CSV table of C-alpha atoms in Angstrom, one decimal:
chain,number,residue,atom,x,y,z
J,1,UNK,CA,10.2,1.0,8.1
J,2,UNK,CA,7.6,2.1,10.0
J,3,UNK,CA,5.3,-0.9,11.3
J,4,UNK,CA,1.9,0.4,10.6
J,5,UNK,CA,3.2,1.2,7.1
J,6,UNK,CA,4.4,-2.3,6.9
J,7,UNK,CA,0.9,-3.6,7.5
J,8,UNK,CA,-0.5,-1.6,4.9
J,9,UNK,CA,2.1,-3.7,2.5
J,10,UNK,CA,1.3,-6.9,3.7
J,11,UNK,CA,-2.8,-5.8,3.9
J,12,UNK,CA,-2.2,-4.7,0.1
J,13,UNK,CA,-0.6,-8.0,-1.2
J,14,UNK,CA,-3.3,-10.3,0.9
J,15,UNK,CA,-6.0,-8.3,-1.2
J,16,UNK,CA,-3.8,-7.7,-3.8
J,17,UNK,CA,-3.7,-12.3,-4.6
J,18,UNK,CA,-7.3,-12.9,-3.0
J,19,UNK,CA,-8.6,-9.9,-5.5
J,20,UNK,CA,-6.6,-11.4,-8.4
J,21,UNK,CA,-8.8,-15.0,-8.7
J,22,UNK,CA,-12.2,-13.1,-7.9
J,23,UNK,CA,-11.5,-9.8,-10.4
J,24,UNK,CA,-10.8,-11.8,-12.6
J,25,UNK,CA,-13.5,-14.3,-12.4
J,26,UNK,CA,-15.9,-11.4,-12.5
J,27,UNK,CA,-14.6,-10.3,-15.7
J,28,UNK,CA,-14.9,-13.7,-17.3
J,29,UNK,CA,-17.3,-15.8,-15.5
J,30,UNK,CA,-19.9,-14.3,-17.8
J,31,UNK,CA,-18.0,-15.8,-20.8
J,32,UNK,CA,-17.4,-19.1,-18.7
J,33,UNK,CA,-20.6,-19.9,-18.2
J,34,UNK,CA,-21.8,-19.6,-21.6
J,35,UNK,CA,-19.2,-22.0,-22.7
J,36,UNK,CA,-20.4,-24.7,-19.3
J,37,UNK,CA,-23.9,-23.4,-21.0
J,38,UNK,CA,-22.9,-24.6,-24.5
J,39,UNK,CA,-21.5,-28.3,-23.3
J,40,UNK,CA,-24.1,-29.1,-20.9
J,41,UNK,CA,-28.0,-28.2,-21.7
J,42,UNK,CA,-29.2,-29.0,-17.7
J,43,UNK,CA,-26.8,-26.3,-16.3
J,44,UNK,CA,-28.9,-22.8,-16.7
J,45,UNK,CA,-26.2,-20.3,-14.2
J,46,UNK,CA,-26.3,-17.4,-15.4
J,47,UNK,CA,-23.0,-15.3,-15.0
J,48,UNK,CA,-25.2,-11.5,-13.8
J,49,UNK,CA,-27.7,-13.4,-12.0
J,50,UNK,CA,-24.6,-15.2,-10.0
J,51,UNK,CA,-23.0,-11.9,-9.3
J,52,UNK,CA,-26.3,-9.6,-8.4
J,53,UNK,CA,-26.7,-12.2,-5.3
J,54,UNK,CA,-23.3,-11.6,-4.4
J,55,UNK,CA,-23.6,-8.1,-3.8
J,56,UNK,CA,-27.7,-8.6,-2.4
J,57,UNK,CA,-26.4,-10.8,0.3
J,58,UNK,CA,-22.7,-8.3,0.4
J,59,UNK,CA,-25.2,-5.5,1.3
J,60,UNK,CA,-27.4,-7.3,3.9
J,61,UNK,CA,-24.9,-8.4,6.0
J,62,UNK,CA,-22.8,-5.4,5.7
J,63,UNK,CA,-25.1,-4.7,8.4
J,64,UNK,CA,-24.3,-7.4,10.7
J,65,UNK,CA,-20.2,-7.0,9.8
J,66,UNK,CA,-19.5,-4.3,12.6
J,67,UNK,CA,-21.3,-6.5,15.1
J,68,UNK,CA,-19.0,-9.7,13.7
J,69,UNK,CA,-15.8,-7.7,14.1
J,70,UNK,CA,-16.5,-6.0,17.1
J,71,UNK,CA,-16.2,-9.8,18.1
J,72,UNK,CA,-13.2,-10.9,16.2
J,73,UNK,CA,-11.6,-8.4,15.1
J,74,UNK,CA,-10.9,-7.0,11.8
J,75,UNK,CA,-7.8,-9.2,10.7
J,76,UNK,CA,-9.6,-12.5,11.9
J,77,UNK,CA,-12.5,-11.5,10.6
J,78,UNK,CA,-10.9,-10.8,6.8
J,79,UNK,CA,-9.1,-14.3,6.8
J,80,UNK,CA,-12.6,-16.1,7.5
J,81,UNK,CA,-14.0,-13.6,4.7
J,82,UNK,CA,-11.1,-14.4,2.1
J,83,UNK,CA,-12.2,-18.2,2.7
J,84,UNK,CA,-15.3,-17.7,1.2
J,85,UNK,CA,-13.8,-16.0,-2.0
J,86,UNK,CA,-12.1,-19.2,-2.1
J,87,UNK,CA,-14.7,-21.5,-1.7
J,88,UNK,CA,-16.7,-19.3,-4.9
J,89,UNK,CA,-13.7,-20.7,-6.9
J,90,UNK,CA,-13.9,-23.5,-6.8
J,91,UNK,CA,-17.6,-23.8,-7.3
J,92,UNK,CA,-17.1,-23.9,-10.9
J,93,UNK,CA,-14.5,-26.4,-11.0
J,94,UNK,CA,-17.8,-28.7,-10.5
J,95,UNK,CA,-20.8,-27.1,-12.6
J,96,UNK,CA,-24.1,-27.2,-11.2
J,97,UNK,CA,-26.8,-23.9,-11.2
J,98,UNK,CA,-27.4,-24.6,-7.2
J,99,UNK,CA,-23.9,-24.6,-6.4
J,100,UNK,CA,-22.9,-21.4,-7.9
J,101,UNK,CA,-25.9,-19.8,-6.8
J,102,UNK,CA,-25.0,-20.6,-3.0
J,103,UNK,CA,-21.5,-20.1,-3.1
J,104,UNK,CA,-22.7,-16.6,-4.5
J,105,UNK,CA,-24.3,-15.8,-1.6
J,106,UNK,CA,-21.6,-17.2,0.8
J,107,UNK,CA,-19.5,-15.2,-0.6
J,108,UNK,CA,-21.4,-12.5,-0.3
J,109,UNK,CA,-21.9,-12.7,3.4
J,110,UNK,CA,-17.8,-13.4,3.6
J,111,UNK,CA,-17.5,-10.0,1.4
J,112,UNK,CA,-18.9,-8.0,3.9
J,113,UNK,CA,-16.7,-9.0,7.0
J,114,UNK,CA,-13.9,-8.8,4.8
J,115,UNK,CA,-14.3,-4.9,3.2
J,116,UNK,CA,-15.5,-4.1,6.7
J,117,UNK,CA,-12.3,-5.3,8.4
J,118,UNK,CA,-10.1,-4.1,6.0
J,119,UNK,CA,-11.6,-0.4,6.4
J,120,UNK,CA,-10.9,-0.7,9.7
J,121,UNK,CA,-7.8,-2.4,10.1
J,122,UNK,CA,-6.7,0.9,7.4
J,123,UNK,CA,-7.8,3.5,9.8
J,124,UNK,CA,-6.2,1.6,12.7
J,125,UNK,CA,-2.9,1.9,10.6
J,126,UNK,CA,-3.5,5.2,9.1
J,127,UNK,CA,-3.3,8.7,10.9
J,128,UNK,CA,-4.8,12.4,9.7
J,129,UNK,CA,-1.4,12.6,7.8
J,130,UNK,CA,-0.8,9.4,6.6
J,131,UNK,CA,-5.0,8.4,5.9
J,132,UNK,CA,-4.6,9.3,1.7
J,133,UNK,CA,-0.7,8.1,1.5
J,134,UNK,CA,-2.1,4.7,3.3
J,135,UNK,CA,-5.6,4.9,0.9
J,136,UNK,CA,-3.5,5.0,-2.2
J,137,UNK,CA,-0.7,2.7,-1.6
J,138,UNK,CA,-3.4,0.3,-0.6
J,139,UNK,CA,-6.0,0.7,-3.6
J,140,UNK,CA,-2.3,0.5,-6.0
J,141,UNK,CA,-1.4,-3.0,-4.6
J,142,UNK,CA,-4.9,-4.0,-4.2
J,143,UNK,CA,-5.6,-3.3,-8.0
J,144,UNK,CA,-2.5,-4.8,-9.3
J,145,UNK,CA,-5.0,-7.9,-9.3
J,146,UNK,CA,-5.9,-6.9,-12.5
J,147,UNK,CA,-2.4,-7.5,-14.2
J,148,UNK,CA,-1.6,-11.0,-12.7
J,149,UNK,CA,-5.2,-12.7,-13.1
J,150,UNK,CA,-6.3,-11.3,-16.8
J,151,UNK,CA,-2.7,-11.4,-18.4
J,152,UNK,CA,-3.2,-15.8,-17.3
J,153,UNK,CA,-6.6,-15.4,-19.1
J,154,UNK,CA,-5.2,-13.3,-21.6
J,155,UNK,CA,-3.3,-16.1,-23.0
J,156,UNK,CA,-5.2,-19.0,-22.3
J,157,UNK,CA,-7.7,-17.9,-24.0
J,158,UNK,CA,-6.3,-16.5,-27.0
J,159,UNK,CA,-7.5,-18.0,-30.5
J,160,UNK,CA,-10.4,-19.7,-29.1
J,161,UNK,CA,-14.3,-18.8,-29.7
J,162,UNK,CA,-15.1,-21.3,-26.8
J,163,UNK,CA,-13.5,-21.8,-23.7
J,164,UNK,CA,-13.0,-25.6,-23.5
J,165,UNK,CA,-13.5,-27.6,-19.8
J,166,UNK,CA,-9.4,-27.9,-20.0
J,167,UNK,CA,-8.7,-24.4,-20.4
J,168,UNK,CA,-11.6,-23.6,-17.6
J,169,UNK,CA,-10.2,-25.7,-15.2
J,170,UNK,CA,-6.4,-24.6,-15.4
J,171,UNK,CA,-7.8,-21.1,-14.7
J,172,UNK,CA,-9.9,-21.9,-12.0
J,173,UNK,CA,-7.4,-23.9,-10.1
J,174,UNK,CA,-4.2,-21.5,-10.8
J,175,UNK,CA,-7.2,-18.5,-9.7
J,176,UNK,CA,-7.8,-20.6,-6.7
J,177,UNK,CA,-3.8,-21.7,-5.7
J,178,UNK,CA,-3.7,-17.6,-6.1
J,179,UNK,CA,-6.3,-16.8,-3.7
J,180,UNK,CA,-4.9,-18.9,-0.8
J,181,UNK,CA,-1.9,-17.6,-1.4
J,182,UNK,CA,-3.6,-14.3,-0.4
J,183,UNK,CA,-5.4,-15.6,2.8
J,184,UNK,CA,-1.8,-16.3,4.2
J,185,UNK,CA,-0.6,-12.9,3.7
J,186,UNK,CA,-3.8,-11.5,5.5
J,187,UNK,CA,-2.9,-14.3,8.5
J,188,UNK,CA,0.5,-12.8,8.5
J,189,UNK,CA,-1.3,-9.5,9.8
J,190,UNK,CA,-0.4,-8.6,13.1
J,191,UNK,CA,-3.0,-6.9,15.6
J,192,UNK,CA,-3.0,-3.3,15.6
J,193,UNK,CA,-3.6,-1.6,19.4
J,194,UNK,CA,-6.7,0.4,19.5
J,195,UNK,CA,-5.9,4.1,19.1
J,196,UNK,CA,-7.3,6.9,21.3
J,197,UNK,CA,-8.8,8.4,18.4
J,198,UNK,CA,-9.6,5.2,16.5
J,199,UNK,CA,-13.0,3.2,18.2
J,200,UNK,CA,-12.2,3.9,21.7
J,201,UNK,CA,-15.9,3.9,22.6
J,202,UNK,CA,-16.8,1.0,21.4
J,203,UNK,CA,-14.1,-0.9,22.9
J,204,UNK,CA,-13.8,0.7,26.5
J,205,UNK,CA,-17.9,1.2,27.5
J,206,UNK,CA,-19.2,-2.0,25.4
J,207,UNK,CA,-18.2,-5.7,25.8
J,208,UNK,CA,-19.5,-9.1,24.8
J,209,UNK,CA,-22.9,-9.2,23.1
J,210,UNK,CA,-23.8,-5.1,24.6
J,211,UNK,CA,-20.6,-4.3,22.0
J,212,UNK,CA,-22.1,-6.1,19.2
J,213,UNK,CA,-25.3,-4.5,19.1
J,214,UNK,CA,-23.9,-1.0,20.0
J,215,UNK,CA,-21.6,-1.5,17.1
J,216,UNK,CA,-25.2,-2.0,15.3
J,217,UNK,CA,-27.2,1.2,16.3
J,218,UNK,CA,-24.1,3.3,16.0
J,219,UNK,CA,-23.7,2.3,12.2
J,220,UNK,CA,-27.9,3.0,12.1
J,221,UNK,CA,-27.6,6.5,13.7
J,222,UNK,CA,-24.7,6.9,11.3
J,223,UNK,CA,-26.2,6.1,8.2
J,224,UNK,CA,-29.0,8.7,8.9
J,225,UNK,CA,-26.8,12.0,9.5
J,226,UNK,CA,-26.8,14.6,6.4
J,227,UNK,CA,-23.4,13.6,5.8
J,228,UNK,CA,-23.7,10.4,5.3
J,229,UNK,CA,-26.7,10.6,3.4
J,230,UNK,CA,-25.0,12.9,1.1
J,231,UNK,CA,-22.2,10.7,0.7
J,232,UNK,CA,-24.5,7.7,0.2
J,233,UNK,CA,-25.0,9.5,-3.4
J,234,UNK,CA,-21.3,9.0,-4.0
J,235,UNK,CA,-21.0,5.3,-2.7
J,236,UNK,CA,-24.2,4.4,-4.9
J,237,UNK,CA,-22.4,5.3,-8.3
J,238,UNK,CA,-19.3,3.8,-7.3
J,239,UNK,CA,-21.4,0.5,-6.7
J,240,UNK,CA,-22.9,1.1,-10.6
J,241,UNK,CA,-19.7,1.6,-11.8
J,242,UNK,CA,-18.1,-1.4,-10.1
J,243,UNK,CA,-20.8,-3.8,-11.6
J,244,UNK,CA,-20.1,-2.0,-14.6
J,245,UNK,CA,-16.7,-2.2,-15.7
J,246,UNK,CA,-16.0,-5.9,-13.6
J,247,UNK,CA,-19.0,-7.6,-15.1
J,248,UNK,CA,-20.9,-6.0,-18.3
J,249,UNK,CA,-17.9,-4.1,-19.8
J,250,UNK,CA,-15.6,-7.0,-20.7
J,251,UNK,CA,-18.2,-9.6,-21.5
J,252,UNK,CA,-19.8,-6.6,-23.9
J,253,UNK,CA,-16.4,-6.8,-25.7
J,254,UNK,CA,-16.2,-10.4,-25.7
J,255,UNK,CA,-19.8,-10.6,-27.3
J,256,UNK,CA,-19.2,-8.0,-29.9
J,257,UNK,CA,-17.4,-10.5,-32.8
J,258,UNK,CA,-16.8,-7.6,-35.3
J,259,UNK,CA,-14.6,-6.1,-32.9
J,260,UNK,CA,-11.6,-8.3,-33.5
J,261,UNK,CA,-11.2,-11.8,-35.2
J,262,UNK,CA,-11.1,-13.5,-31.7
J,263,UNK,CA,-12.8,-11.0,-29.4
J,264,UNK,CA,-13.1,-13.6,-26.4
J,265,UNK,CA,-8.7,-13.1,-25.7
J,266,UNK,CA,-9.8,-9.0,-25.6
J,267,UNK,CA,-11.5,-9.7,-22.4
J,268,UNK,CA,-8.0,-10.3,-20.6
J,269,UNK,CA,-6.7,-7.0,-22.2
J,270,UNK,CA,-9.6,-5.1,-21.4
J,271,UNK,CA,-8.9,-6.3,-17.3
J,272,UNK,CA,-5.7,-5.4,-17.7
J,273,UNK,CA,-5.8,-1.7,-18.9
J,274,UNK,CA,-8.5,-1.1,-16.2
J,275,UNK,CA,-6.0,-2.6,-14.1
J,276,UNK,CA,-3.3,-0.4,-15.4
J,277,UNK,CA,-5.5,2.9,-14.9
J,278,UNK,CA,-6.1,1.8,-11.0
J,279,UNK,CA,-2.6,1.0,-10.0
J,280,UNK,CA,-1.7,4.6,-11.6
J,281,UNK,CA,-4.3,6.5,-9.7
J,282,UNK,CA,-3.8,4.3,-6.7
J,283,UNK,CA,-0.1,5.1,-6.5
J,284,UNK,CA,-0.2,8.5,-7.8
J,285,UNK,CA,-2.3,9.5,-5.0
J,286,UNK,CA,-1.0,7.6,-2.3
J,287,UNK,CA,2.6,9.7,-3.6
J,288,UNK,CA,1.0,12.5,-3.6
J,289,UNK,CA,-0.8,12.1,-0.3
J,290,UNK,CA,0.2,15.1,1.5
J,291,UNK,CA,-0.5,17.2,-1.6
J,292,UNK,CA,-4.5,16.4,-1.6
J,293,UNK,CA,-5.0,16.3,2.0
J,294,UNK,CA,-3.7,19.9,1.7
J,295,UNK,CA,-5.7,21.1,-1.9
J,296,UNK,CA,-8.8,18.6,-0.4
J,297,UNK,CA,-10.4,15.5,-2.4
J,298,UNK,CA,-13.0,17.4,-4.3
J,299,UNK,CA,-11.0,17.7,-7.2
J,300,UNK,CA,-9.4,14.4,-8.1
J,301,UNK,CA,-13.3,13.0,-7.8
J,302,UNK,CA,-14.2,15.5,-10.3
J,303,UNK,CA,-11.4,14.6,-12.8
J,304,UNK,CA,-12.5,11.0,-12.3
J,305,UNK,CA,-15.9,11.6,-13.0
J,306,UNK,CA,-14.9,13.7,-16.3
J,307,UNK,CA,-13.0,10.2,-17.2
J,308,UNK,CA,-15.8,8.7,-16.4
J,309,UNK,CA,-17.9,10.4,-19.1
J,310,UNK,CA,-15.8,10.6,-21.5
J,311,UNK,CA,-15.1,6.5,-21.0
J,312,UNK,CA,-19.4,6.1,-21.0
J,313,UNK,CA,-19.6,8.5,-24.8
J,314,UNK,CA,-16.6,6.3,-26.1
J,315,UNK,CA,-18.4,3.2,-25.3
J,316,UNK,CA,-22.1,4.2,-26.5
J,317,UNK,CA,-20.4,5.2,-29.9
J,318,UNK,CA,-18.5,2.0,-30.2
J,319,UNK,CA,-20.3,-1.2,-28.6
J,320,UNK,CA,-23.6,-1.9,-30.1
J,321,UNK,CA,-26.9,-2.2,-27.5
J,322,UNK,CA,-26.8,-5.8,-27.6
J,323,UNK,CA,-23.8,-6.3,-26.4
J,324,UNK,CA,-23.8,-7.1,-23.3
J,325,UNK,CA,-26.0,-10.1,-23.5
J,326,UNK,CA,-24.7,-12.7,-26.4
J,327,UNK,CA,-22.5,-12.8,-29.1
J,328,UNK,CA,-23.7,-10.6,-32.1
J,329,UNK,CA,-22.8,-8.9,-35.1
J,330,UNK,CA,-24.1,-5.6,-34.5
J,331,UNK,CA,-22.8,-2.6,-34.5
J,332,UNK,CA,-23.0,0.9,-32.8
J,333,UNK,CA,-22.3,4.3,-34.2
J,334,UNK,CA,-18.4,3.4,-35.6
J,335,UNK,CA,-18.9,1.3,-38.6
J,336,UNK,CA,-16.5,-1.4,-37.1
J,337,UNK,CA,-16.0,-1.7,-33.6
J,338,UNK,CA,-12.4,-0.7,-32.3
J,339,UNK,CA,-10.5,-2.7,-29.9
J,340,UNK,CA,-8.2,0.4,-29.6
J,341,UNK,CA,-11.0,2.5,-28.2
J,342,UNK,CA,-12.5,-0.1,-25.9
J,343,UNK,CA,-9.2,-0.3,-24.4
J,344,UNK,CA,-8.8,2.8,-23.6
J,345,UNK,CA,-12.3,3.1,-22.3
J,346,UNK,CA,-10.8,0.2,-20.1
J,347,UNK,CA,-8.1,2.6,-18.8
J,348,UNK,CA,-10.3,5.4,-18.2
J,349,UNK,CA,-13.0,3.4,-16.3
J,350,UNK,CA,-10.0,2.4,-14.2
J,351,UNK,CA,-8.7,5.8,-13.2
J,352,UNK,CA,-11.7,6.8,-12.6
J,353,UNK,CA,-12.4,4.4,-10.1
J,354,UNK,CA,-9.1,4.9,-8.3
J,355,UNK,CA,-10.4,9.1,-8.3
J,356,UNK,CA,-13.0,8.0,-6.3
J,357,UNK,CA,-12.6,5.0,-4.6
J,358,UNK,CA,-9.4,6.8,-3.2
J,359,UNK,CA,-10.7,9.7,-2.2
J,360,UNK,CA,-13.7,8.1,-0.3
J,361,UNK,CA,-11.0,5.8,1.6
J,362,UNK,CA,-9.5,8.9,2.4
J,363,UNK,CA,-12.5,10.2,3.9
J,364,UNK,CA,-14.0,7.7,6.0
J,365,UNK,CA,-10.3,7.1,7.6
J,366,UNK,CA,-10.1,10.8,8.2
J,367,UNK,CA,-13.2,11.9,8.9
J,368,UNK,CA,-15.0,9.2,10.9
J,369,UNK,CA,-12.2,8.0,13.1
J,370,UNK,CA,-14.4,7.4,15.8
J,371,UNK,CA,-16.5,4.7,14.0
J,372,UNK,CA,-14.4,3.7,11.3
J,373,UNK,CA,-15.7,0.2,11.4
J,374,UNK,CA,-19.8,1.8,10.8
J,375,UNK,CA,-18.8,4.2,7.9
J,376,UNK,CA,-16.6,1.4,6.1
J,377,UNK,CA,-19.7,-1.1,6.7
J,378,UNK,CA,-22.0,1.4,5.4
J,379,UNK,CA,-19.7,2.8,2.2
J,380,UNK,CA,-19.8,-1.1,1.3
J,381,UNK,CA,-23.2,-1.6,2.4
J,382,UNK,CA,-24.7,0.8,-0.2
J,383,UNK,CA,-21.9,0.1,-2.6
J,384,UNK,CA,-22.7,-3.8,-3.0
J,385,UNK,CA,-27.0,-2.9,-3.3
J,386,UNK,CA,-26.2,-0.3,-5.8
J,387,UNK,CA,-23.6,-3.0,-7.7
J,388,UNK,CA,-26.8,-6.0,-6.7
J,389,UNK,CA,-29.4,-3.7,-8.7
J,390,UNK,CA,-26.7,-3.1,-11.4
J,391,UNK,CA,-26.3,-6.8,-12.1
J,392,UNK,CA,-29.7,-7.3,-12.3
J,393,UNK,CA,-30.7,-5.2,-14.6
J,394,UNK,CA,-28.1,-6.1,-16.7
J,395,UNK,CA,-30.0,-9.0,-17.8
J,396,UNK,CA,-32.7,-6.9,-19.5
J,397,UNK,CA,-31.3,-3.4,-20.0
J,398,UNK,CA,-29.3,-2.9,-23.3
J,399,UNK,CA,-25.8,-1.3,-23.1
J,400,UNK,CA,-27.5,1.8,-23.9
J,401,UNK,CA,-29.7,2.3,-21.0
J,402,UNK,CA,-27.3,1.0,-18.3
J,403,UNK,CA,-24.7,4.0,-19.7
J,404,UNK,CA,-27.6,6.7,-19.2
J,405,UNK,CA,-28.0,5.2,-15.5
J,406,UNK,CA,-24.5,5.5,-15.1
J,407,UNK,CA,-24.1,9.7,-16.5
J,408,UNK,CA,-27.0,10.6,-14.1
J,409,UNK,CA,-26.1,8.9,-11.2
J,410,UNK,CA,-22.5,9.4,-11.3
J,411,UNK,CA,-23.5,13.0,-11.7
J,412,UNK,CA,-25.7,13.3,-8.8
J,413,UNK,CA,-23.0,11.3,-6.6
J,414,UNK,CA,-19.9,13.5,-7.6
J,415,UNK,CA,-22.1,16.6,-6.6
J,416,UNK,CA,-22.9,15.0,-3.4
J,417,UNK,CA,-19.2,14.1,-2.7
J,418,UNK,CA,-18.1,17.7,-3.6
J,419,UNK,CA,-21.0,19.0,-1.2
J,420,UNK,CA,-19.8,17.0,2.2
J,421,UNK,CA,-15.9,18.1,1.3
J,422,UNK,CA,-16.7,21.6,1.2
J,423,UNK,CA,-18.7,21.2,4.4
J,424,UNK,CA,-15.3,19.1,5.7
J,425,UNK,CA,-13.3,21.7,4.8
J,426,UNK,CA,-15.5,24.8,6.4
J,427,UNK,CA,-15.6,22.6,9.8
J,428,UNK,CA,-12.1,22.5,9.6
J,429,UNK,CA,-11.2,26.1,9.0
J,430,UNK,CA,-13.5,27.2,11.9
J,431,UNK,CA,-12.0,24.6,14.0
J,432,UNK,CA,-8.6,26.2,13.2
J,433,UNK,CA,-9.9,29.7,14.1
J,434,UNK,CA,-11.1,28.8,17.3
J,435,UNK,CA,-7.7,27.5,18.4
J,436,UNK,CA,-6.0,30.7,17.6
């Protein structure tokens, strides 16, 4: 097997275990902390709050994560990264509001060294013809998280209305065992040889503290081409849609009690059929690799933003507005609530995600090979302060208002996305003239 490929395995499973305590943490550690909540009136954490400081300090230091790596380098800095996801864990093994609210932004500053690397050490691995096989192999392991980590919650928590401190701390410390489990794969990595193509500049005209803050300005003068601006559109959405379906659209399910008898086990099913829907667009793309470097990634992100909508109308007919906040007895537009539907909303909002998460992957690898480690740091960098606003607003905004958000702006960003691959693609074709 070829040994680039091989580190795209071992990269996949290292995300794949670290990714399976923290996904699924964000999908229940809104329903977690309303059962700490219940038991002990001084502790006031509040499970959006927690994760829109994630993602303010994720986005902050995004900016700071090329100058980091340009230091250590991407698979040193991801094992230092993948610590702090660790640490988060097992914050809530000992409940107190400070804690949480500092290992929230810990991680969050480990988050960004840790996307950052990974987008590199994937372009490092990745050529023009292998950058969408590597994308979607990658995103498929990576998302097979969801299976693992919500099928354990899935049946811990079924037939209860409240999650006891027993049940809590099984999952926490089998979520935690998990996630180191992950950090040795990612030390397992092996150093990948700078390629021609792949950050030559930075590494042969910068060194020391002259690379770190080159590696700085060249993500600034990045961020401000059309391009990127454009594409900023696209990374926005997919930071509202991330918030979306890994922190408000489970613990909406879990609030709504009409939905099922004991809607709190749902929350595990509803992680697993997003799950389900990434590792199928992950893999179907990374097999069909060749076939949408050739046709171009303008149309898978348009059939994932159609998923999207249709997954958004499905949801505002069958969740009432209250939803995401406590548990009620509500409804929406369906007399009673369907379980059926919301998980195939699950599935949808999964797909979807792969569409364009994939296809973004498979742009900044191809596209920007010369500062792979800037565009990653920005993609993730306007990701995480799109996903920060997202969580808090979800505090005040009913379901109904966050779905409107989420139509226009994924909108807006899938016309922006389509706009920079058509300009890809004419760049291309008059490079190709000019050779003949």
């Amino acid at each position: 097997m070829d040994r680039k490929f091989l580190m795209i395995l071992v990269l996949g499973c290292g995300f794949m275990f670290v990714f399976t305590a923290f996904q699924t943490m964000c999908n229940i550690e809104k329903t977690i902390l309303d059962s700490i909540s219940q038991e002990d009136d001084n502790f006031k954490g509040e499970g959006y709050t927690s994760l829109a400081i994630i993602y303010l300090f994720f986005s902050l230091s995004n900016w700071l994560a090329p100058s980091f790596i340009s230091f250590t380098g991407p698979r040193v800095a991801m094992v230092v990264g993948a610590l702090t996801y660790t640490a988060f864990m097992i914050t809530f093994i000992f409940p107190s509001t400070v804690l949480l609210y500092v290992g929230s932004a810990v991680l969050g500053l480990g988050a960004s060294i840790t996307w950052t690397g990974q987008g590199t050490y994937l372009a490092r691995c990745s050529e023009s013809t292998t950058i969408s096989r590597n994308s979607g192999v990658f995103w498929a392991l990576l998302q097979c998280s969801m299976f693992i980590g919500n099928l354990f919650v899935y049946y811990q928590f079924q037939d209860k209305t409240r999650i006891d401190k027993e049940t809590r701390n099984l999952v926490i410390g089998v979520l935690t065992v998990i996630a180191v489990l992950g950090i040795v794969f990612l030390a397992a990595l092996r150093s990948m040889p700078d390629n021609a193509e792949h950050d030559n500049e930075l590494e042969q005209k910068h060194t020391g503290w002259d690379q770190a803050m080159y590696a700085l300005k060249s993500a600034g003068q990045l961020f401000f081409t059309k391009k990127m601006l454009l594409l900023s559109l696209a990374f926005f959405y997919t930071g509202l849609e991330l918030s979306f379906f890994s922190g408000v659209f489970g613990s909406a399910i879990g609030f709504t009690t009409k939905i099922a008898e004991t809607p709190k086990e749902i929350v595990g099913l509803v992680g697993i059929c997003i799950g389900a829907g990434e590792v199928f667009g992950g893999g179907l793309f990374g097999i069909l690799g060749n076939k949408t470097t050739r046709f171009g990634r303008d149309p898978i992100v348009i059939v994932g933003y159609i998923m999207h909508m249709a997954a958004f109308f499905m949801t505002f007919i069958n969740l009432p507005n209250s939803a995401p906040f406590k548990d009620t007895t509500d409804i929406s537009y369906l007399e009673t609530p369907s379980a059926s539907i919301a998980l195939v909303c699950a599935f949808l909002l999964g797909l979807g995600d792969a569409c364009f998460n994939t296809q973004i992957y498979s742009m900044l690898g191809g596209e920007y090979v010369n500062n792979a480690v800037g565009a990653f740091a920005l993609f993730k960098f306007t990701q995480s302060v799109a996903a920060a606003i997202s969580f808090f607003y979800s505090s005040h905004f009913g379901l109904y208002v966050q779905l409107a958000i989420l139509v226009v702006t994924g909108t807006i960003g899938t016309i922006a996305f389509v706009f920079v691959e058509w300009g890809f693609k004419r760049q291309h074709r008059e490079q190709e003239a000019l050779e003949k």
